[in-house]
CSV table of C-alpha atoms and ligand atoms in Angstrom, one decimal:
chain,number,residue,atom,x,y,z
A,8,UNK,CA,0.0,0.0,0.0
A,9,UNK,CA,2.4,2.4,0.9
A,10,UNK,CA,4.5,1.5,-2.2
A,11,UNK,CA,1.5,3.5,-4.3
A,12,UNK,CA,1.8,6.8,-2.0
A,13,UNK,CA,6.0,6.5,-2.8
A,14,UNK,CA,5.4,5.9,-6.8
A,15,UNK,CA,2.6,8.8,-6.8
A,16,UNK,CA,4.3,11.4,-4.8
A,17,UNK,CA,7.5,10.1,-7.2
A,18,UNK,CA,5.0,10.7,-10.0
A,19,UNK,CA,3.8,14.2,-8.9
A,20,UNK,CA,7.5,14.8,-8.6
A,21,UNK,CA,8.3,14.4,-12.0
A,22,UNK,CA,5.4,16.1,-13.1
A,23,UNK,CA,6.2,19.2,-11.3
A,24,UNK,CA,9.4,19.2,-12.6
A,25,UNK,CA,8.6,19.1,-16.1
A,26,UNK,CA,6.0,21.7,-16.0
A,27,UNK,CA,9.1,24.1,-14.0
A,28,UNK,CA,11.4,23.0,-16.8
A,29,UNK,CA,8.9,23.7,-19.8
A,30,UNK,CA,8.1,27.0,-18.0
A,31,UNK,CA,4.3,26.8,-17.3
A,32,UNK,CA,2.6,27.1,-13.8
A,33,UNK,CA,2.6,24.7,-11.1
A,34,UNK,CA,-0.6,23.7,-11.1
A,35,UNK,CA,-1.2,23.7,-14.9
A,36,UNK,CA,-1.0,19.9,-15.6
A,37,UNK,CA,-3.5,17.6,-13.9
A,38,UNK,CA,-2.8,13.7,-13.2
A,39,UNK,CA,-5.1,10.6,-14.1
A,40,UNK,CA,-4.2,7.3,-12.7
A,41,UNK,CA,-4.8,5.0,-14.5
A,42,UNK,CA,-5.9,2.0,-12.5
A,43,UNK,CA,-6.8,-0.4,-15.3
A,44,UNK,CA,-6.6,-4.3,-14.2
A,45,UNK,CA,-5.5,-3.8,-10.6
A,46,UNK,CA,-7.8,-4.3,-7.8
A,47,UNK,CA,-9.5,-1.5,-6.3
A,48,UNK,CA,-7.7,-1.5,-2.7
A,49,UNK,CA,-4.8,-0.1,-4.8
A,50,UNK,CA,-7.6,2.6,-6.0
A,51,UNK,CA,-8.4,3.6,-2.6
A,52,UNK,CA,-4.6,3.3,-1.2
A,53,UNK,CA,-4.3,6.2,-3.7
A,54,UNK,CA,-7.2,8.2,-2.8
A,55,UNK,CA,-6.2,8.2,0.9
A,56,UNK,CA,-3.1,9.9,-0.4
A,57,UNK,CA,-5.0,12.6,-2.4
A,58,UNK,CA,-5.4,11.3,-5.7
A,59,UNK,CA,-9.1,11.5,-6.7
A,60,UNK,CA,-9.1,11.1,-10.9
A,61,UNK,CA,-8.8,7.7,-12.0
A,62,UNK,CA,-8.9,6.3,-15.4
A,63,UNK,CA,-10.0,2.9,-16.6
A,64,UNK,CA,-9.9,1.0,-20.1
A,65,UNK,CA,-12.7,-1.8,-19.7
A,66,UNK,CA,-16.3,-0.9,-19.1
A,67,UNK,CA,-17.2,-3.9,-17.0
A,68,UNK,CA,-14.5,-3.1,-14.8
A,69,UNK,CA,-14.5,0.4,-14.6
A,70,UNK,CA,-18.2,0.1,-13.8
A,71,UNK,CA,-17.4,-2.0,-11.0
A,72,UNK,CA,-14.8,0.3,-9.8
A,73,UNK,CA,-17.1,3.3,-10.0
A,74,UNK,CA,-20.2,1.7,-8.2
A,75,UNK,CA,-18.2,0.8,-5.5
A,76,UNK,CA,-16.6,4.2,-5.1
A,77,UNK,CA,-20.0,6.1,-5.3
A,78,UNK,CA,-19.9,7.5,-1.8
A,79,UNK,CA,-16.4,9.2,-2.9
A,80,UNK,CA,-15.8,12.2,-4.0
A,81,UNK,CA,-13.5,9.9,-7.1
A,82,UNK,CA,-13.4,11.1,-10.4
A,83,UNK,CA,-13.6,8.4,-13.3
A,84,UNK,CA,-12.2,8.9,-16.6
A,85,UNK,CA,-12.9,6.5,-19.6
A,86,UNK,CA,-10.1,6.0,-21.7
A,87,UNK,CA,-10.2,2.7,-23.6
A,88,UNK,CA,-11.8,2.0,-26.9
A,89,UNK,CA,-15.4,2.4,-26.8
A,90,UNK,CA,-18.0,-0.2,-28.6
A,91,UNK,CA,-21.5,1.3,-29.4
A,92,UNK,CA,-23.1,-1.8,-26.9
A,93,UNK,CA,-20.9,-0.4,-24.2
A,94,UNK,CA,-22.1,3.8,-25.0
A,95,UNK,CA,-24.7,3.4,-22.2
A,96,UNK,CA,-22.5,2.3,-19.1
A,97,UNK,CA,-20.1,5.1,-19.8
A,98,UNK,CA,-22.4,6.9,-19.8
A,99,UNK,CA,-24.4,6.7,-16.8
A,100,UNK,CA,-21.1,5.6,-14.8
A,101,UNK,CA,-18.3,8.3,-16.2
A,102,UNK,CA,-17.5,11.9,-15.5
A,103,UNK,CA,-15.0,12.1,-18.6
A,104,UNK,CA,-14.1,9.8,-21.6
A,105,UNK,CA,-11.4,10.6,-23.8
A,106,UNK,CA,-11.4,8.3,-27.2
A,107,UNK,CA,-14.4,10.2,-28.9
A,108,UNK,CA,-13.3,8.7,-33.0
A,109,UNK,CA,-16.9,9.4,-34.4
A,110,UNK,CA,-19.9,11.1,-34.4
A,111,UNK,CA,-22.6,8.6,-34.1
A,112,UNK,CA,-21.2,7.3,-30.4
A,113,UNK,CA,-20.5,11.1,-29.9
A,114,UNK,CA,-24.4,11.1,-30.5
A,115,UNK,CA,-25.5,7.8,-28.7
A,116,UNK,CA,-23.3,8.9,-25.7
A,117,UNK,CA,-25.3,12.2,-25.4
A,118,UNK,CA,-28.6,10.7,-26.0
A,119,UNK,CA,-28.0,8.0,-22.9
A,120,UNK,CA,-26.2,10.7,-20.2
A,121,UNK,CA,-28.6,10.8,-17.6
A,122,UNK,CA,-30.3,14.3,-17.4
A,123,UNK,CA,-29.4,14.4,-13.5
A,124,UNK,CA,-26.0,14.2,-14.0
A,125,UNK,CA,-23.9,17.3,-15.6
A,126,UNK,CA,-22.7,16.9,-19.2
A,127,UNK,CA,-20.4,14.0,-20.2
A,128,UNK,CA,-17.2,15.3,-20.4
A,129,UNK,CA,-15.4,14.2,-23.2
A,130,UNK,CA,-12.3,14.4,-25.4
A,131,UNK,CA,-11.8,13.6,-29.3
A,132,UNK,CA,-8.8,11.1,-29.7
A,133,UNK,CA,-6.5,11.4,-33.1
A,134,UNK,CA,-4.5,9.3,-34.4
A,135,UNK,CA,-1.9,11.4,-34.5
A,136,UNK,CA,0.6,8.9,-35.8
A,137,UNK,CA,-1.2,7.7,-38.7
A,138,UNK,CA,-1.4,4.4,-37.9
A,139,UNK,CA,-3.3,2.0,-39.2
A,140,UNK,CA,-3.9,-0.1,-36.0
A,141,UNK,CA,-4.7,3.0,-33.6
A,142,UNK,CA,-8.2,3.9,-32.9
A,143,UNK,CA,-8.6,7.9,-33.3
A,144,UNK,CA,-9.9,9.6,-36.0
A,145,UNK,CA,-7.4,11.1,-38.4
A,146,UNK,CA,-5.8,14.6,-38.1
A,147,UNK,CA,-7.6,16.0,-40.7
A,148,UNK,CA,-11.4,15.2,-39.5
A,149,UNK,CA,-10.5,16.3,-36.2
A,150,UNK,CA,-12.2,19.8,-36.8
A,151,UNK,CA,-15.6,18.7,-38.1
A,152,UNK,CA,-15.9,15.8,-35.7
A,153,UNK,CA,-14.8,18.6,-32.5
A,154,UNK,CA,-17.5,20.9,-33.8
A,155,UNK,CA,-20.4,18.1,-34.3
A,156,UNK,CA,-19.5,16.9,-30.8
A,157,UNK,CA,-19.8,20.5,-29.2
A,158,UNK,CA,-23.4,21.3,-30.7
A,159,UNK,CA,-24.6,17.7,-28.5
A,160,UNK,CA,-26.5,19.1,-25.7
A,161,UNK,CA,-25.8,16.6,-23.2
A,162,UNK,CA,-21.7,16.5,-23.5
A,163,UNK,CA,-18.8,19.1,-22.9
A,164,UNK,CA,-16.4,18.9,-25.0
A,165,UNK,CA,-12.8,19.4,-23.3
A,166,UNK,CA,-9.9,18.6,-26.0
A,167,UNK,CA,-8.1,16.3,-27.5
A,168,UNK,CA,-6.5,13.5,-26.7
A,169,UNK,CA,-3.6,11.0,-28.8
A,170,UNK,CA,-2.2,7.6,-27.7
A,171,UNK,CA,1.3,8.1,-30.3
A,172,UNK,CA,3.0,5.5,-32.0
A,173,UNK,CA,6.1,4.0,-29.5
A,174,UNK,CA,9.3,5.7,-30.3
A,175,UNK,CA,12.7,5.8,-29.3
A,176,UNK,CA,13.4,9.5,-28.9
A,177,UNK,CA,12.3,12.5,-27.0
A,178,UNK,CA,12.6,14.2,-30.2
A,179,UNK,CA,10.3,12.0,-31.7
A,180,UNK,CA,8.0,11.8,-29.0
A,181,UNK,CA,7.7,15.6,-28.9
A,182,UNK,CA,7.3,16.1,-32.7
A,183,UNK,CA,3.7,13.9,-32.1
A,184,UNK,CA,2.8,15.8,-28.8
A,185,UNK,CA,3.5,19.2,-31.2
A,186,UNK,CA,1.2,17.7,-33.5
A,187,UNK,CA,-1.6,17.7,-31.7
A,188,UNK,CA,-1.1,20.8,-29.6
A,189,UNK,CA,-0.6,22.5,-33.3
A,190,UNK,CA,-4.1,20.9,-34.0
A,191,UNK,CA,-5.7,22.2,-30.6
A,192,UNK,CA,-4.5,25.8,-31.0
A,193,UNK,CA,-6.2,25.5,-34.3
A,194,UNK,CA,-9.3,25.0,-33.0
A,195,UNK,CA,-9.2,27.3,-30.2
A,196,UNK,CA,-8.6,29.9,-32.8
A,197,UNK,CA,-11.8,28.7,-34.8
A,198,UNK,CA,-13.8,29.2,-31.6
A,199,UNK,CA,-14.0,25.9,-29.5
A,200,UNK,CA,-13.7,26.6,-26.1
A,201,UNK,CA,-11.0,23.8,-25.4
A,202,UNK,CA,-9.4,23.6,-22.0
A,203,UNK,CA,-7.5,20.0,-21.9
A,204,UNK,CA,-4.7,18.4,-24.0
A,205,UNK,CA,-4.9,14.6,-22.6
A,206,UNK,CA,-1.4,13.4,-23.2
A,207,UNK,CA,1.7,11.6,-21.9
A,208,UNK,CA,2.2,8.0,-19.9
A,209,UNK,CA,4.5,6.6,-18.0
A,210,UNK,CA,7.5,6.9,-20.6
A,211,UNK,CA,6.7,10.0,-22.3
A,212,UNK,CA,4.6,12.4,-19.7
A,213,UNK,CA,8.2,15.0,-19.6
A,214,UNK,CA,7.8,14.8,-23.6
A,215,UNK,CA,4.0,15.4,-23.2
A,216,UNK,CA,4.6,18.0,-20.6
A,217,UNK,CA,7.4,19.5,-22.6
A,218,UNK,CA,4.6,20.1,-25.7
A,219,UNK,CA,2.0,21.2,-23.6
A,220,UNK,CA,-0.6,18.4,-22.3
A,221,UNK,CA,-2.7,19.5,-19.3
A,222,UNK,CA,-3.7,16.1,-18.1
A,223,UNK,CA,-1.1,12.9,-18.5
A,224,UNK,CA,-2.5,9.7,-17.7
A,225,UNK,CA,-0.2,7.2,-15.9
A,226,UNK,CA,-0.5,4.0,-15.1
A,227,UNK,CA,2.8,1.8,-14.5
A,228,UNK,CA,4.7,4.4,-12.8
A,229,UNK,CA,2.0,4.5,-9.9
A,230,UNK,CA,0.7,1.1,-9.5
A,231,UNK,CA,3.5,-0.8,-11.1
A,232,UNK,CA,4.1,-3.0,-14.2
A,233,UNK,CA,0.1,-4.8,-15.4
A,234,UNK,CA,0.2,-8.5,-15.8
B,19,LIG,C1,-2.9,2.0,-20.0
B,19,LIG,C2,-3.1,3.4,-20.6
B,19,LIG,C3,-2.4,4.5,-20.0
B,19,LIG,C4,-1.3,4.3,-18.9
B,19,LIG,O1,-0.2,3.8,-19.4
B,19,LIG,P1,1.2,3.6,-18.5
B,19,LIG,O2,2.2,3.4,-19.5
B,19,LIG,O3,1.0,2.4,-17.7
B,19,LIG,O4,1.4,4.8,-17.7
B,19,LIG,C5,-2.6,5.7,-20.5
B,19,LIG,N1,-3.5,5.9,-21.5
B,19,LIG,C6,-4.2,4.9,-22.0
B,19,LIG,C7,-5.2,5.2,-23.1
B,19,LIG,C8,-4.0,3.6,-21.6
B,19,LIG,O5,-4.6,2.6,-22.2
């Protein structure tokens, strides 16, 4: 247990570091841990310490998480790829997702959010590699998909959000982070009130920080390696 409060204040650490390094306020970047696959006493070993966002990949589980969690003030955070026969979970059981790739779950998302709860809060992914094998929607629908998504009543859109292709540089790492900040400060400029650059794991959060993301999403480096 006390292993997780050492990796996340390690984590906060290097996160505060970066930010000092890249020259932005303290407080500008925010942290998602990413608690996919491990059990939820290692969830609530790192809310006792303070950490209250937590991001998940599979619905089932992150359903489970969340519904036992209810009477905390915890903060869940879809993340993984999202089937249209899952849309309704996330839903009802999710404060933010961030792999919005196409309108008609954009639509399906904000049909099924609960009217009692506040708008879904959500975050186009890009496939800001080009791969063929990433989910995300390419660089160059990013605009028209961001603009259908912020007309739906019943989500917010937040930002963007990319998953880059491994690499072996910081260089390389940062010329995808740029990418996608390039593309974000686009759409500022055209008018979308974007507030969240969802960027950065484990090995490249100083890369992500370094390009500007405002929320990293770690995993390994808090609750160690997934089996
Ligand atoms: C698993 C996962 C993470 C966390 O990755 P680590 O390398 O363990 O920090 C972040 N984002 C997404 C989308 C993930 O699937």
């Amino acid at each position: 247990m006390s292993a997780i409060v050492d990796k996340l204040q390690a984590v906060r650490r290097r996160i505060n570091e970066a930010t000092a390094a890249a020259g932005r306020p303290a407080d500008s970047v925010r942290l998602l841990a990413v608690s996919k696959t491990k059990p939820l006493a290692d969830v609530l070993a790192a809310a006792a310490a303070g950490q209250l966002a937590f991001g998940e990949n599979y619905v089932q589980e992150g359903v489970a998480k969340a519904m036992a969690t209810v009477d905390r003030a915890l903060e869940w955070h879809f993340i993984g790829p999202l089937q249209s026969n899952k849309s309704r979970l996330v839903a009802e059981h999710f404060a933010w997702l961030h792999t919005i790739d196409r309108v008609r779950i954009a639509e399906r998302l904000s049909e099924q959010r609960p009217p009692h709860l506040p708008p879904l809060q959500v975050c186009v992914q890009v496939n800001i590699s080009d791969e063929d094998s990433k989910s995300g929607c390419r660089p160059d629908e990013a605009s028209a998909l961001c603009h259908a998504v912020a007309r739906l009543p019943h989500l917010q859109l937040r930002g963007l959000m990319c998953i880059p292709a491994a690499t072996e540089t910081v260089l390389a790492q940062r010329a995808d982070f740029a990418r996608l900040r390039r593309l974000y400060e686009q759409l500022r400029q055209d008018g979308l009130a974007l507030d969240t650059l969802s960027m950065g794991m484990t090995h490249d959060l100083e890369a992500a920080i370094a390009e500007g993301a405002t929320l990293v999403r770690i995993g390994t480096a808090i609750f160690g390696e997934r089996n």
